[in-house]
Tab-separated table of C-alpha atoms in Angstrom:
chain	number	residue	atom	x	y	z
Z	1	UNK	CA	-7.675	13.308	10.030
Z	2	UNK	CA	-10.761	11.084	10.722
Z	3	UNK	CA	-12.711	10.316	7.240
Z	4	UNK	CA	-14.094	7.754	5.523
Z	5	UNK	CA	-12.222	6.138	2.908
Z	6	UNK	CA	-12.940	6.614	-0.269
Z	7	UNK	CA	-10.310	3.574	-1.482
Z	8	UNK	CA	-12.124	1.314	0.832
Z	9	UNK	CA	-15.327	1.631	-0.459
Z	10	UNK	CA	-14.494	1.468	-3.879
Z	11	UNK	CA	-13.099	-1.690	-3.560
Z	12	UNK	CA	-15.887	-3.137	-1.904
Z	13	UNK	CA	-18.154	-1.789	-4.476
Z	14	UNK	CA	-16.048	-3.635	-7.105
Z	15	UNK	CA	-14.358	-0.907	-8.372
Z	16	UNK	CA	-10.665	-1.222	-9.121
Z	17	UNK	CA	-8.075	0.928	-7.645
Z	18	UNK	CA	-5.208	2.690	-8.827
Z	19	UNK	CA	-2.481	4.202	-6.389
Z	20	UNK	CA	1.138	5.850	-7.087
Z	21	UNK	CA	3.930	5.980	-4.876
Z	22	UNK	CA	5.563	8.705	-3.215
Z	23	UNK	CA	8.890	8.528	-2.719
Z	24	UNK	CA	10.287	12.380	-3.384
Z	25	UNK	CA	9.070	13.412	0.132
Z	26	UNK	CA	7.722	16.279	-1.329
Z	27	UNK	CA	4.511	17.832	-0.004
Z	28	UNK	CA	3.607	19.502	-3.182
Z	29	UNK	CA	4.470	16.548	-5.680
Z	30	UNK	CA	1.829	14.275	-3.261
Z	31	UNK	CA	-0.686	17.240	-3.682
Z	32	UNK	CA	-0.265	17.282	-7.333
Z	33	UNK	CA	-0.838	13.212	-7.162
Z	34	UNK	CA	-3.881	13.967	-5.036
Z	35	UNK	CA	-5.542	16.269	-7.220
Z	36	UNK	CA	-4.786	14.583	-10.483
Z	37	UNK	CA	-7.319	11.889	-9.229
Z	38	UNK	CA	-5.185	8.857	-7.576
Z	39	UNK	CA	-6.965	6.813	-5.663
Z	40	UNK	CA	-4.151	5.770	-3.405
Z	41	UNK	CA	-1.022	7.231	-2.458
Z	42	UNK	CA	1.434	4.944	-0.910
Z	43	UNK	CA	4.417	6.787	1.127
Z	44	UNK	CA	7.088	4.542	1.873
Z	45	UNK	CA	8.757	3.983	4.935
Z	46	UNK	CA	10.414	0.479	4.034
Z	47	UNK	CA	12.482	1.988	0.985
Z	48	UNK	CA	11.604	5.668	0.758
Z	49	UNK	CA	13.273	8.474	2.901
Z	50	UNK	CA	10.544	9.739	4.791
Z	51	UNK	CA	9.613	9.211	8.677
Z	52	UNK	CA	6.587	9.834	10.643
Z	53	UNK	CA	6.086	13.858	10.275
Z	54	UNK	CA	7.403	13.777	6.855
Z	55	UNK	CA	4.645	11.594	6.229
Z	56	UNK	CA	2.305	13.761	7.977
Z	57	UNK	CA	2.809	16.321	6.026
Z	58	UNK	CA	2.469	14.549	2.985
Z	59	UNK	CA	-0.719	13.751	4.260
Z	60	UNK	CA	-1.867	17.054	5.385
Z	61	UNK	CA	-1.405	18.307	1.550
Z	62	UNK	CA	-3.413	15.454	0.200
Z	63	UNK	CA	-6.212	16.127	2.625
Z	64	UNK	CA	-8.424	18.129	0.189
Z	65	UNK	CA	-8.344	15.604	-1.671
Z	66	UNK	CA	-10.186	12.156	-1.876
Z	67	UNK	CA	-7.100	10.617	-2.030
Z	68	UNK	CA	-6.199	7.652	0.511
Z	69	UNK	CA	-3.351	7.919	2.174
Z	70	UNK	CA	-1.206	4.697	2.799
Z	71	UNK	CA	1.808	4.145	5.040
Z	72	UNK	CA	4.052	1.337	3.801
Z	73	UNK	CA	5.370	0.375	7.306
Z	74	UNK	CA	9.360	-0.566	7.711
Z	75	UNK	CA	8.155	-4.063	8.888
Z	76	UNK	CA	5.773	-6.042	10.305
Z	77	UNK	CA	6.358	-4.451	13.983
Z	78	UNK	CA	3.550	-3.392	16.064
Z	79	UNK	CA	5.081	-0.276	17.032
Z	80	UNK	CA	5.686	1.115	13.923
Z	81	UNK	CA	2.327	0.254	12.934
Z	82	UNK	CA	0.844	1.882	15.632
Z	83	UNK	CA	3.072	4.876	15.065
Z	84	UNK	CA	1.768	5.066	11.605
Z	85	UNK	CA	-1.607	4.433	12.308
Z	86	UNK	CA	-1.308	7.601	14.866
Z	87	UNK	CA	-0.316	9.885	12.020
Z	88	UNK	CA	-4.327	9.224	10.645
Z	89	UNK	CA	-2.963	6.960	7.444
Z	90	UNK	CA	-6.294	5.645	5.644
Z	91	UNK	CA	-4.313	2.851	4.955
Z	92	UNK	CA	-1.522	0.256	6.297
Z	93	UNK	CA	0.793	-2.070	4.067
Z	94	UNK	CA	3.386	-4.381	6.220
Z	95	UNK	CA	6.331	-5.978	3.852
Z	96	UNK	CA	7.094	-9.872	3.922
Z	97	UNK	CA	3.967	-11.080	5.709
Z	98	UNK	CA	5.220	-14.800	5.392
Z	99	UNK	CA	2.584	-16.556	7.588
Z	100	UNK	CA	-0.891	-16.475	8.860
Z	101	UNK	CA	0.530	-15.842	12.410
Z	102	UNK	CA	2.249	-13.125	11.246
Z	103	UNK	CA	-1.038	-11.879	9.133
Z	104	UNK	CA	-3.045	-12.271	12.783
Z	105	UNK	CA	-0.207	-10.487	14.627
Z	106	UNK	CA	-0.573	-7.762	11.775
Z	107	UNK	CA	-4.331	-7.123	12.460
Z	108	UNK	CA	-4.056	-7.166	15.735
Z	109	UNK	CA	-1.244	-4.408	15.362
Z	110	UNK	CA	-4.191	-2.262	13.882
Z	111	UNK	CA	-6.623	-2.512	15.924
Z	112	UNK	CA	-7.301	-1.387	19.366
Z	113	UNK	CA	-8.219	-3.697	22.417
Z	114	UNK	CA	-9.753	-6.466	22.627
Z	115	UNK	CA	-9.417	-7.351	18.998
Z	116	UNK	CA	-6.030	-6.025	18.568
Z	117	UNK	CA	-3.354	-4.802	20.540
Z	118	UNK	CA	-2.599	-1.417	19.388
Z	119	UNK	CA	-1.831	1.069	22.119
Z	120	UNK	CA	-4.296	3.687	22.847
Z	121	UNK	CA	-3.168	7.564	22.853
Z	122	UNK	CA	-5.670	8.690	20.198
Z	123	UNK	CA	-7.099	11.847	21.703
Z	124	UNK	CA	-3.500	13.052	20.820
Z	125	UNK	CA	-2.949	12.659	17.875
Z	126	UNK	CA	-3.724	13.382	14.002
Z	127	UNK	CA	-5.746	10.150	13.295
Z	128	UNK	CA	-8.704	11.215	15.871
Z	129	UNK	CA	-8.384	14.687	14.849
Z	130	UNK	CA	-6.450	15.714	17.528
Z	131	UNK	CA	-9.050	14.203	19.844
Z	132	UNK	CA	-11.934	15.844	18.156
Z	133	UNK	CA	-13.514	13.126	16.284
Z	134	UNK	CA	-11.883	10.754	19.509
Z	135	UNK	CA	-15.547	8.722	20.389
Z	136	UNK	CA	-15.943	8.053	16.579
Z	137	UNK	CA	-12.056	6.656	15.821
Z	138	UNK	CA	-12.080	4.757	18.827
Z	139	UNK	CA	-15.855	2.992	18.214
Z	140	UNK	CA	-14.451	2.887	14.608
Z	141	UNK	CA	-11.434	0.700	15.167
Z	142	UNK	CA	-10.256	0.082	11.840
Z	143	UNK	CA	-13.459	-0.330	10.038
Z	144	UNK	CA	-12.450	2.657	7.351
Z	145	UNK	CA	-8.236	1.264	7.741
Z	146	UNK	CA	-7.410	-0.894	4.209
Z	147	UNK	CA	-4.990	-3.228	5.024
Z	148	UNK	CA	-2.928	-4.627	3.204
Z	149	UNK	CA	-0.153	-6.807	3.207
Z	150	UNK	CA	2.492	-8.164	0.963
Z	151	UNK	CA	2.945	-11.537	-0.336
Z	152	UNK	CA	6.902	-11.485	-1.239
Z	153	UNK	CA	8.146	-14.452	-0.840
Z	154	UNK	CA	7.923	-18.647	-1.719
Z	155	UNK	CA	7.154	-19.353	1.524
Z	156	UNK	CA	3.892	-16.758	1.713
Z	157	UNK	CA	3.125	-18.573	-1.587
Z	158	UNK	CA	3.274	-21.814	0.318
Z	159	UNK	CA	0.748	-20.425	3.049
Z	160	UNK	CA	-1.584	-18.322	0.882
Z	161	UNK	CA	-4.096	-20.054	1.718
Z	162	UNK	CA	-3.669	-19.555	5.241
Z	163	UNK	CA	-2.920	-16.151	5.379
Z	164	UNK	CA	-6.150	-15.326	2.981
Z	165	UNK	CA	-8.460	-17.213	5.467
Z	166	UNK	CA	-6.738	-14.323	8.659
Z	167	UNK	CA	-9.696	-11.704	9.034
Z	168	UNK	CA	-8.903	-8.136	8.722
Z	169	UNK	CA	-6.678	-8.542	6.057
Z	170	UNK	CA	-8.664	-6.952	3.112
Z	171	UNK	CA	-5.311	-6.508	0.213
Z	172	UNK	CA	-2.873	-9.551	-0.045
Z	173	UNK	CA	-0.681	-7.505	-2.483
Z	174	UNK	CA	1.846	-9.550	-4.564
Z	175	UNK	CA	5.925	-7.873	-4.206
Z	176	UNK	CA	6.956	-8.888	-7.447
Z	177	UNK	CA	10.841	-8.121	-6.552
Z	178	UNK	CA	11.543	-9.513	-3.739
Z	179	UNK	CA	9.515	-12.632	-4.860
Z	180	UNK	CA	11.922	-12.511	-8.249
Z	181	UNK	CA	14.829	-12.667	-5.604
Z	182	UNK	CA	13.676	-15.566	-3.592
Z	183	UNK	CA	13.015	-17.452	-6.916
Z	184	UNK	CA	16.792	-17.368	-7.882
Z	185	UNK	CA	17.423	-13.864	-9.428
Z	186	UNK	CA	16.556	-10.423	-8.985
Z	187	UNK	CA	13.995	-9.176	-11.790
Z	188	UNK	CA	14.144	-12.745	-13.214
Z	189	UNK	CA	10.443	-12.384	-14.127
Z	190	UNK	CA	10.924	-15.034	-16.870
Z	191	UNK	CA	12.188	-17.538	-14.452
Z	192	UNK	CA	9.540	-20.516	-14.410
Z	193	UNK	CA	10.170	-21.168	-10.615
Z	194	UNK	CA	8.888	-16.898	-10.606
Z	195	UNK	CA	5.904	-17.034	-13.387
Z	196	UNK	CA	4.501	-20.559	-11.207
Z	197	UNK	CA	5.006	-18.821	-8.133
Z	198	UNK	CA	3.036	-15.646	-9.176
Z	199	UNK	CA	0.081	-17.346	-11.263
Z	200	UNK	CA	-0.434	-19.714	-7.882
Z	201	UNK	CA	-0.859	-16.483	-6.096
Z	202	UNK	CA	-3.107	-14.628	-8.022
Z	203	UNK	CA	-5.436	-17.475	-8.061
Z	204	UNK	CA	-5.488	-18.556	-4.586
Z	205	UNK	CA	-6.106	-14.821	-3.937
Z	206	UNK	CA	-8.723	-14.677	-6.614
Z	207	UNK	CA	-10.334	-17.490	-4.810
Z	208	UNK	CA	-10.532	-15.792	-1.290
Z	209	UNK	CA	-12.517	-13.063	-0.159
Z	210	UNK	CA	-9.715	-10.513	-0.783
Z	211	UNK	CA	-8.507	-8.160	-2.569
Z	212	UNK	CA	-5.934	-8.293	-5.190
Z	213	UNK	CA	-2.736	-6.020	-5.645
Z	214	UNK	CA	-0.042	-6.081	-7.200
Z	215	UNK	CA	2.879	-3.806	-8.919
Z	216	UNK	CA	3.331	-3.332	-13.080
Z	217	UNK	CA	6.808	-4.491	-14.476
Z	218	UNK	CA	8.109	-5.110	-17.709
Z	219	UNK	CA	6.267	-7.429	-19.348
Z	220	UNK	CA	3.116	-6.748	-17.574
Z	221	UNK	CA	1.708	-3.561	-17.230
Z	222	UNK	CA	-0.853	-1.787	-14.834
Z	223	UNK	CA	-3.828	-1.984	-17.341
Z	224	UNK	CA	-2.995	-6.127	-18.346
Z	225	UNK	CA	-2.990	-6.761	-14.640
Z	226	UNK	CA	-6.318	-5.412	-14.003
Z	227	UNK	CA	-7.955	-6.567	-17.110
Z	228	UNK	CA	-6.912	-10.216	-16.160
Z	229	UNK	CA	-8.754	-9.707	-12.452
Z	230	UNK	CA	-6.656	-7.637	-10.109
Z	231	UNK	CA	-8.109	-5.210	-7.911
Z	232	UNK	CA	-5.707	-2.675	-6.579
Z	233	UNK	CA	-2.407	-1.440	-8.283
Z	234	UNK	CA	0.415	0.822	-7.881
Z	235	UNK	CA	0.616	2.268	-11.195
Z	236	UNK	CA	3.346	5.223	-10.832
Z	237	UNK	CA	6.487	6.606	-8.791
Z	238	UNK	CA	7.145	9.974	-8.275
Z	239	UNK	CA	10.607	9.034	-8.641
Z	240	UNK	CA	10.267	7.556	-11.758
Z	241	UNK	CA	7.608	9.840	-13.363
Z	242	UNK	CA	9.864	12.726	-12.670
Z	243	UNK	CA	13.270	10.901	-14.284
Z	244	UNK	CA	11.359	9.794	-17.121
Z	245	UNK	CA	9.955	12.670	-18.117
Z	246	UNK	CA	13.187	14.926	-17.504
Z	247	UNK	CA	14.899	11.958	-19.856
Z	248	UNK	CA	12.275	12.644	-22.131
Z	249	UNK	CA	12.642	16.231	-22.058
Z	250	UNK	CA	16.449	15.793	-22.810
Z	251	UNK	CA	15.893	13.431	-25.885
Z	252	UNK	CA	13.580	15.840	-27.453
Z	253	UNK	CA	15.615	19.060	-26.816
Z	254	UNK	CA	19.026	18.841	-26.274
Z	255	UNK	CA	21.319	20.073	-29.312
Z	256	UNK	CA	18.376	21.245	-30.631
Z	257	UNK	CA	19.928	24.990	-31.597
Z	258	UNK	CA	17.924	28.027	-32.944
């Protein structure tokens, strides 16, 4: 549905921002993140099981909340950007954005003609409220859409600075994994080819005019990351709030007898 975005606006007000995950697919578990006061909720199409109306209805329980909704997009492919875009996300994250061609080809993805390329059915569908609020989305075009897009590799290190200067780009959100992986070693976060690669980032992106995000792992948690300057981070899983706590639950109670 057509609002303005709350996440957005914090950020640009220099607020931080803190968003979870969903990955359970469950309309009811992303209402319960809504109204427990995320910021962000990021469903994920690259690694999650969800598709386009699964997402939509994750969306539709989140909308009495503030909450932002944010499609994590299989790729960097225009299509399914504009098929998420379509489902009325409030915001767009593309994986592996290597390049500043590919961060150009990105925004233009999001945005309707002639500064993008995004195809136009909008009176259609959920993002122009079923056609309702169609003048406004359209004369809109992507000024209340956060997007954001993943830095995940050496070679996005390598042209940070290039993809920072792209316009329309407002979160250049570090992928602490994959980045591991293309340092040597999956999860290697100790590796000094990994800690170099990471510290270059956050200060070329410190240095820009964007935003930025990032994801908590062992040795650095949510809160260190933005006390030390990020802006946006995905604190929490679903996934993992709901194993933890069931392991949790176990520890505490089992042969426990009466």
């Amino acid at each position: 549905m057509y609002r303005a975005n709350h996440l957005k606006k914090q950020l640009l007000d220099g607020k931080k921002g803190v968003a979870c995950w969903l990955h359970t697919s469950s309309p009811i578990v992303a209402e319960i993140m809504a109204l427990v006061g995320y910021d962000g909720a990021v469903i994920d199409l690259e690694h999650g099981p969800d598709n386009y109306l699964s997402a939509t209805k994750l969306m539709q329980a989140m909308s009495a909340s503030p909450t932002a909704s944010i499609i994590r997009v299989p790729w960097n492919d225009h299509v399914e950007i504009k098929r998420a875009l379509d489902t009325g996300c409030e915001g767009i994250m593309a994986p592996e954005v290597n390049s500043a061609v590919e961060a150009e080809a990105f925004v233009r993805a999001c945005l309707y003609p002639p500064q993008g390329k995004r195809g136009v059915a909008s009176i259609l569908n959920r993002a122009s409220s079923y056609g309702l609020d169609n003048a406004k989305y359209l004369d809109d075009n992507g000024k209340e859409l956060l997007v954001i897009a993943q830095i995940e590799s050496l070679e996005a290190v390598a042209n940070l600075e290039q993809i920072a200067a792209v316009d329309g780009i407002d979160v250049l959100f570090i992928g602490h994994s994959d980045l591991s992986a293309d340092c040597g070693k999956v999860g290697d976060f100790s590796n000094p080819v990994f800690i170099e690669a990471v510290a270059r980032a956050e200060q070329i992106i410190k240095n820009s005019q964007k935003f930025l995000g990032g994801l908590p792992r062992a040795n650095d948690s949510a809160s260190a990351m933005l006390e030390r300057g990020y802006d946006f981070v995905i604190s929490a899983s679903d996934v993992l709030m709901l194993r933890d706590a069931a392991l949790q639950d176990l520890k505490i109670n089992r042969g426990v007898s009466a």
